mmCIF file of C-alpha atoms in Angstrom:
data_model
loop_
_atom_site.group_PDB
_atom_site.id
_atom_site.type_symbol
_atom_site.label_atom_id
_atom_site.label_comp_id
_atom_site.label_asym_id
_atom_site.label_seq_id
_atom_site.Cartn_x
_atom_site.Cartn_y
_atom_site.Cartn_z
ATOM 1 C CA UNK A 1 90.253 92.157 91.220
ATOM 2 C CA UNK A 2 92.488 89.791 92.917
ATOM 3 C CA UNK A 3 95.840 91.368 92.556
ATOM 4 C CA UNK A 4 94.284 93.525 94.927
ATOM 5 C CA UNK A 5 95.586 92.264 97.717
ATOM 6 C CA UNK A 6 98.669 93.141 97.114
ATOM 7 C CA UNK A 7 100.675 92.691 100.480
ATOM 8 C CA UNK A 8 101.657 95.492 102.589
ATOM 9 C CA UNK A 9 104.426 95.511 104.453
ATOM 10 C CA UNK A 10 108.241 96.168 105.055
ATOM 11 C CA UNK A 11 111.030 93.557 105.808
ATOM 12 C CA UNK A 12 112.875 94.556 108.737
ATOM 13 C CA UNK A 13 116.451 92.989 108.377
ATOM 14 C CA UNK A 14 119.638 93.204 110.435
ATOM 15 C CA UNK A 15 122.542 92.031 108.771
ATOM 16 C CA UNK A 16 121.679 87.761 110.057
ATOM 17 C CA UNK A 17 119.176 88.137 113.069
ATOM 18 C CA UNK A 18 115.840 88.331 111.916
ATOM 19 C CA UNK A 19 112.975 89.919 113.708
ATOM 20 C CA UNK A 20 111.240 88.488 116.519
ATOM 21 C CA UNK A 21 107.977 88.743 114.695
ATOM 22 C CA UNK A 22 109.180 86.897 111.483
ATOM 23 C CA UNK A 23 110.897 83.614 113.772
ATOM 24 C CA UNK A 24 107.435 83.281 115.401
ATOM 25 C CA UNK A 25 105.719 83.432 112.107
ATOM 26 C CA UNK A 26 108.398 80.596 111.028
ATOM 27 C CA UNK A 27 107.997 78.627 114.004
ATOM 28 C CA UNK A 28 104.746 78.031 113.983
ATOM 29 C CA UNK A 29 104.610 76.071 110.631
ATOM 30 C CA UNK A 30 108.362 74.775 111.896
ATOM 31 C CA UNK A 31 109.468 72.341 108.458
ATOM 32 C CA UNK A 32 106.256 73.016 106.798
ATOM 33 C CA UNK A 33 107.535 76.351 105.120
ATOM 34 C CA UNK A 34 109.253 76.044 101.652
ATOM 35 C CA UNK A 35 111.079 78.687 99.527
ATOM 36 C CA UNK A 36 109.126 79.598 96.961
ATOM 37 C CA UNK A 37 109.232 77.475 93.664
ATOM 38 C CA UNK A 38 112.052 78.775 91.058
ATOM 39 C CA UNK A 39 109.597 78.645 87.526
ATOM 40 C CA UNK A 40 112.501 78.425 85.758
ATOM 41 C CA UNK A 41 113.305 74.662 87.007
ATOM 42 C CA UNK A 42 109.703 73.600 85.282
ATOM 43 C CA UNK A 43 110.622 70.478 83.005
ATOM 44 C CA UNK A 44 110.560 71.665 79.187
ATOM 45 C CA UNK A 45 108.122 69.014 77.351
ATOM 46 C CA UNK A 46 107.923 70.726 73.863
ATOM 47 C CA UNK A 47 108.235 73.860 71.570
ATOM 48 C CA UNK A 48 105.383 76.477 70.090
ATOM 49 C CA UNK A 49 104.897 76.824 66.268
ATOM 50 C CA UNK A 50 106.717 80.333 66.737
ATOM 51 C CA UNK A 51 109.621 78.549 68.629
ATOM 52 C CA UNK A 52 108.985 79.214 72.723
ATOM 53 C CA UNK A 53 109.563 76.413 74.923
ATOM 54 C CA UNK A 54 106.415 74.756 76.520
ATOM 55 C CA UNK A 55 107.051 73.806 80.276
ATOM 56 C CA UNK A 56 105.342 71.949 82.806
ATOM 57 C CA UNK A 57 104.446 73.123 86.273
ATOM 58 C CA UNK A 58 102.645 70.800 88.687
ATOM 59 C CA UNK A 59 101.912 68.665 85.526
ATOM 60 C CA UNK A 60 99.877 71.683 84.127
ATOM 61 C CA UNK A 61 101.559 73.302 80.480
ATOM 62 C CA UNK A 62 102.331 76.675 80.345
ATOM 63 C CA UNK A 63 104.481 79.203 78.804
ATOM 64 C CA UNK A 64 105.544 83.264 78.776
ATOM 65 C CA UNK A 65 103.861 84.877 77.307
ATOM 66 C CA UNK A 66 105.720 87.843 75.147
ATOM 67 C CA UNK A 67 105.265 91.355 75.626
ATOM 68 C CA UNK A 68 101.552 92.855 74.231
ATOM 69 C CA UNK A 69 100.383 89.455 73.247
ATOM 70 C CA UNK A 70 96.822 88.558 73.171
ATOM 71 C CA UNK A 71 94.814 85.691 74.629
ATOM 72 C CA UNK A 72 93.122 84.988 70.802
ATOM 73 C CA UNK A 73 96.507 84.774 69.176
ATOM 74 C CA UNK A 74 97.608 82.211 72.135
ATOM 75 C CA UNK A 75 94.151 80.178 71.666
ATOM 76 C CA UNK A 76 94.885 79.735 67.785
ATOM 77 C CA UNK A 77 98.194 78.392 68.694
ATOM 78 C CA UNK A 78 97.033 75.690 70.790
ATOM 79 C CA UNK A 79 93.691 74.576 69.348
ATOM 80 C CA UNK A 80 91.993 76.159 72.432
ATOM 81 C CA UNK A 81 89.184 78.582 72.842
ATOM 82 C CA UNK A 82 90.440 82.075 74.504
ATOM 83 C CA UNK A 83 88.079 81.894 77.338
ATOM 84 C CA UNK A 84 90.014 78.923 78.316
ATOM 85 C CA UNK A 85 92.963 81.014 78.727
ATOM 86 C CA UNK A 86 91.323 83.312 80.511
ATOM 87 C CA UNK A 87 89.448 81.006 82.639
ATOM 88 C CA UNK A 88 92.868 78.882 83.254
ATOM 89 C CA UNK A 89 95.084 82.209 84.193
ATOM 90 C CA UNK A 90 92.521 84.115 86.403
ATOM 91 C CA UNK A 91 93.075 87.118 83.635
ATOM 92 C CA UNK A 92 89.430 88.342 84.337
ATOM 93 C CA UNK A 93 88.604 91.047 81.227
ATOM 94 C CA UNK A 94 92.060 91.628 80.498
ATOM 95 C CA UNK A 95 93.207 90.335 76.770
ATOM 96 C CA UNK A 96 96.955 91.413 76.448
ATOM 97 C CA UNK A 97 99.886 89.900 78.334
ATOM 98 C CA UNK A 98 102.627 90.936 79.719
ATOM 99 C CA UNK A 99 106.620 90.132 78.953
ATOM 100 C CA UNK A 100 107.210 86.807 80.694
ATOM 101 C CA UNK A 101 103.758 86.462 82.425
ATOM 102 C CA UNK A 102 102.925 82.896 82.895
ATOM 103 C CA UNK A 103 100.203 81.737 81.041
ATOM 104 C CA UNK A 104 98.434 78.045 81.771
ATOM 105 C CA UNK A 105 97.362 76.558 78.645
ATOM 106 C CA UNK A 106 95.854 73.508 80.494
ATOM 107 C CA UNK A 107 93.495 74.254 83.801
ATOM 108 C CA UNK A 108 95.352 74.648 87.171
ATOM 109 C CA UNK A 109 94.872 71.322 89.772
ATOM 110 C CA UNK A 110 93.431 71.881 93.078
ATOM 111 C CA UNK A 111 96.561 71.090 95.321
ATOM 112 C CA UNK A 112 100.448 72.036 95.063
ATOM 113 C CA UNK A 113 103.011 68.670 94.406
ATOM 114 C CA UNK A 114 103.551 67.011 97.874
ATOM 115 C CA UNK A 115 107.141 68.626 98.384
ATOM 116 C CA UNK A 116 105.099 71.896 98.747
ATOM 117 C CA UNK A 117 102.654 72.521 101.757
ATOM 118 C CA UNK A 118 103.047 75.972 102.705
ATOM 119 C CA UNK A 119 104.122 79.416 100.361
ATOM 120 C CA UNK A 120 105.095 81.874 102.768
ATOM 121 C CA UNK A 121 104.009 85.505 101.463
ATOM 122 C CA UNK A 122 106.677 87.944 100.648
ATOM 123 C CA UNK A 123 106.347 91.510 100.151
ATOM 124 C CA UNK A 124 104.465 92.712 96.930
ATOM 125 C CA UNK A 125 102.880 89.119 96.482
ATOM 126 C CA UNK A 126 99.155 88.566 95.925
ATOM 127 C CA UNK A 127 97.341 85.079 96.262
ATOM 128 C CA UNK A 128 96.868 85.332 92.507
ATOM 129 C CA UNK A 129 100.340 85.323 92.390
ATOM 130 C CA UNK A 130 100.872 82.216 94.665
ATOM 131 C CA UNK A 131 98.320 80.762 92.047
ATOM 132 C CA UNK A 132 100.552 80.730 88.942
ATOM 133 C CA UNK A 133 103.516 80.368 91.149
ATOM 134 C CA UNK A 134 102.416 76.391 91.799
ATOM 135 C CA UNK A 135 99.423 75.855 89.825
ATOM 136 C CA UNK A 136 96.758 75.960 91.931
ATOM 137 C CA UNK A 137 93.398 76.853 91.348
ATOM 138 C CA UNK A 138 93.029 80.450 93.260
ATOM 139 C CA UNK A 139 89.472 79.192 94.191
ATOM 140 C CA UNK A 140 90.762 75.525 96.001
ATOM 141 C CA UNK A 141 93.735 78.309 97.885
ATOM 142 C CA UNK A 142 90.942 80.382 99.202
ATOM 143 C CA UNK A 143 89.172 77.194 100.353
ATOM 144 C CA UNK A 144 91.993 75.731 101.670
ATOM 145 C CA UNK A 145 92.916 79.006 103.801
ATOM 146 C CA UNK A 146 89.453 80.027 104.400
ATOM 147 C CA UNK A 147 89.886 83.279 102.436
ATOM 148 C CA UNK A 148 87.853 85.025 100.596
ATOM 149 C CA UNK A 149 88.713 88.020 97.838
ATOM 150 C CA UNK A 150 88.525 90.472 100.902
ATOM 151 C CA UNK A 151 90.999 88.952 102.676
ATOM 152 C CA UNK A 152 94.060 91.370 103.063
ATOM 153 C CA UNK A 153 97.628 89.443 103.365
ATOM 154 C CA UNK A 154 100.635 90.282 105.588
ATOM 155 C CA UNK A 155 104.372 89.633 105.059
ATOM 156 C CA UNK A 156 105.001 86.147 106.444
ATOM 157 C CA UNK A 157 101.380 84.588 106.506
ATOM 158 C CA UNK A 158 101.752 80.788 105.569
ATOM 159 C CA UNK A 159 99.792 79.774 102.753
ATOM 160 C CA UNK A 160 98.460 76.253 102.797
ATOM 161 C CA UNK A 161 99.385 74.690 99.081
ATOM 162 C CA UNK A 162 97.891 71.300 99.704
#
């Protein structure tokens, strides 16, 4: 239900100038606007029993998840129960993963680290997606935005993190 909000949109690029409409959208939050996080930089901290690396995000665990996977076989391997998995990953009724889908094994925390304030959205990017991005709760982002699962986004909307 909340990939829903998939953002619609188009980039309009010339080869360096930007549009008018995207510099005042950058303006407005001036410093406050970072480049999204790179996953891949998360801080390994151990391994799986079947060999995957377990990383750390925002001091939350997590790991990809491999291609058809199911929540029950991840809960076995960490001693959790699956509706924690669920619960933790917003996954709602669905039960297999995707290829490289993050999935929290710990719950989210309510605000980004302090080096992030502001996500600004991109095009095909959903707050759900901003969730796993930084580990955030998806409920403390729509509080901190004053959103609510109606709320449509637009390409270059700044996304409070903290």
């Amino acid at each position: 239900q909340y990939d829903q909000m998939v953002v619609k949109g188009k980039f309009k690029y010339k080869k360096d100038n930007k549009t008018t409409e995207q510099q005042d959208n950058k303006s407005k939050a001036k410093d406050k606007v970072y480049i999204p996080y790179k996953i891949t930089e998360a801080e390994v901290v151990g391994k799986t029993p079947d060999g995957r690396y377990i990383r750390e995000n925002n001091k939350v665990k997590f790991i990809y998840a491999k291609e058809g996977e199911s929540v029950y076989y991840l809960a076995e391997m960490f001693c959790i129960y699956d509706y924690q998995i669920i619960k933790y990953n917003n996954l709602g009724k669905r039960r297999t993963l995707k290829e490289n889908e993050i999935i929290y094994i710990e719950p989210k925390k309510n605000k980004a680290t302090r080096k992030y304030e502001y996500h600004t959205i991109q095009k095909g990017e959903t707050l759900s997606f901003v969730s796993r991005l930084y580990a955030v709760k998806l409920k403390s982002l729509y509080q901190m935005n004053d959103m609510n699962e109606n709320t449509i986004l637009h390409v270059g909307d700044n996304i409070r993190l903290r």
